[in-house]
RNA sequence: GCCCCGAUAGUGUAGCGGCCUAUCAUACGAGCCUGUCGAGCUCGUGACACGGGUCCAAAUCCCGUUCGGGGCGCCA
C-alpha cells in the first residue's frame, strides 16, 4: 500500500487505485451518498462515499471536520466533480478524530484575529497560505545555502549561550546556567570573526539570535533567524557582492519552485539586476534635505525618513558609508574619510534587511574603538585574543530570514513569517 | 519606555444610555432536500473581559485592572 499525495492524483489513470492520507476539510452529506473534501499538504480532493461501497458509512460521514483519515479508492476523471477529478472511496479509516467546534476559523471564509491564530498555531498552519509561507521560506533559505556552498562557504554553528553582555547596543536575555548567570547571544558576530582567525576563510551560519528589546512593532521579533556570513581577505565591497548574489540565488530558487504562487502574492517582486543600487549615507541626507526633511549626520534614519528614501529606490538597494557613531565598535572606518565606515545596510524600499561591514582586524584599533564606544576591553579578552596572533582582514553581514521572507511576500507583520513568534509578550505556544 | 486604539456566542462582527430577555454571518446540534462542490432550506444552541462608579435606567458614559492591536522610541 503506497501513499499517493493529492497533488499526484492528476498523473494517475482513470480507475487507478490510490491510498490517500489527510484531514477532513468538509463533509457534505446527501441522502444517497456523501462527499468529503480531503486535504493533505499538497492540496485537496473530493472523495465520494457511497454506503454500498464502504463499511461504516454512518460513522465515517458523521466524523468531525479536521479529523484524520486514510482513504483507499479509485481515481475518477469522468465524475462531474467540478475539479475534474474525484476519488470513489472503497475503504475509509478514521485514524484520529478532531474535537468540535474548532477554536478558530480556518476554512469558513472568516478571518480570525492573529491573536487567535497564534494561540492555535498548529491548526492555523493547516490553512494553505499560512503553510505556503513556510515552504517558500524554506526554498529561499535553500537557494541561499546553495549559493554559499557553491562559493566555498563553510556552514558553522556558534554558541548561543554566552558569558557576558558584550557588544553594547541591544539588550541580552539573562538565563541561569547552573550556578551562574549567562546570556543568550544576540548575534554570532564575535564568534564568526574569531573563526577568521582560525583560518576558516569563509563561513556562514543560520541560527537563532535573541534580542531583549522591548519593541512592539510589526518588524521586530525577540527571537529571529539570522543568516550570517564572514569572509577573510576582503572588504565590504566583496561581501556586498556575495549578499546581492545570494539574495538573488534565494529568489531564483523560490521562483523556480513557487513562481506561480509568489507572483500572485506579490506581483511586484522580481529578480533584480545586479549590482543593486548603492547610495551613501551622506547622499541620503542630501536627498532628505532636498525634500525639506532635516536629518542630522550621525543619527540613524527614522522610519519616516526611510520611507522617503525608499521612494527613490524601489526594490533592493544598499545604503553605504554609515557614520561610525551609529555602527558597532568592530566596524572599519573608511581610511580616507574616517567619519564614516566601510559599512552598508541592504534595504528593500523602506525596510531594512541587513547590516554588514568590513571589520577592524588590527587589535590595537579594535581596543581603541571599544573604549570610544564606552565598552571595557577587559570584557572582550576572549575576543581580542583571537586578534593577537594574525587576524586576516575580513568583512561580513547578517540578514534576518524572517524579514527577507516578509518582504518577498509583502506581508504586513513579521510574526506571519515566524512559526511560533516570540515578541514582547508572547512565549507560548 | 511613551502615545493612540480596542475587548460582544467556538470564530468573525452589528449595536455605542431605555426600542437589547443583544444583530448578522459562520460554527455546533436536530431535521428536510439535493451528485454536492462557498451547497440550499427550517428549527435550535451559544456572548456584552474583570472590578468599581454615574444614572430612574449601562453592552453603551466615567475610573481602575487585565489582556490585545498599532505607531514611535529603543534595536548590528
Coordinates of C-alpha atoms (C1' of nucleotides) in Angstrom, one line a residue, chain A residues 26 28-31 35 46 65 80 82 86 102-103 108 110-113 116 167 169 187 214-215 220 303 330 355 413, chain B residues 1-2 10-13 25-29 32-39 67-76:
Chain A
X26 CA -15.5 19.4 4.8
X28 CA -21.4 17.2 2.5
X29 CA -23.9 14.6 3.4
X30 CA -26.6 13.8 1.0
X31 CA -29.3 11.2 1.1
X35 CA -18.7 13.9 -0.2
X46 CA -13.2 15.3 -3.3
X65 CA -14.2 18.3 10.4
X80 CA -19.0 15.5 -12.8
X82 CA -16.0 20.5 -10.6
X86 CA -12.5 12.8 -7.6
X102 CA -12.6 24.3 16.2
X103 CA -11.1 27.2 18.2
X108 CA -15.1 29.2 6.8
X110 CA -13.9 34.2 8.2
X111 CA -10.6 35.8 9.1
X112 CA -9.7 35.1 12.7
X113 CA -7.7 37.6 14.7
X116 CA -6.5 33.7 18.0
X167 CA 28.5 44.2 22.4
X169 CA 23.8 48.1 21.8
X187 CA 24.4 37.6 17.1
X214 CA 11.0 46.0 24.4
X215 CA 10.0 46.9 20.9
X220 CA 10.8 43.0 15.2
X303 CA 11.0 55.1 9.8
X330 CA 34.1 46.4 15.2
X355 CA 23.8 45.2 8.2
X413 CA 3.6 41.5 10.1
Chain B
rG1 C1' 9.5 53.1 27.9
rC2 C1' 5.9 56.9 25.6
rG10 C1' -16.4 28.4 19.2
rU11 C1' -14.9 32.1 15.2
rG12 C1' -15.7 37.0 13.0
rU13 C1' -19.0 41.0 13.7
rA25 C1' -22.5 35.5 9.2
rU26 C1' -20.1 31.2 10.2
rA27 C1' -19.6 27.1 13.6
rC28 C1' -22.2 23.4 16.5
rG29 C1' -27.0 20.2 17.2
rC32 C1' -35.7 18.4 5.2
rC33 C1' -33.7 18.4 0.3
rU34 C1' -30.2 17.7 -3.4
rG35 C1' -24.0 14.5 -7.5
rU36 C1' -22.9 18.0 -3.8
rC37 C1' -18.8 21.2 -4.7
rG38 C1' -18.7 28.9 -1.0
rA39 C1' -24.4 23.6 -1.4
rC67 C1' -5.4 41.2 28.0
rG68 C1' -4.7 42.6 23.0
rG69 C1' -3.7 45.9 18.5
rG70 C1' -1.0 49.9 16.1
rG71 C1' 2.7 54.0 15.9
rC72 C1' 7.1 56.0 18.0
rG73 C1' 11.4 55.2 20.8
rC74 C1' 14.9 51.5 21.5
rC75 C1' 17.3 47.9 18.3
rA76 C1' 24.3 45.5 14.4

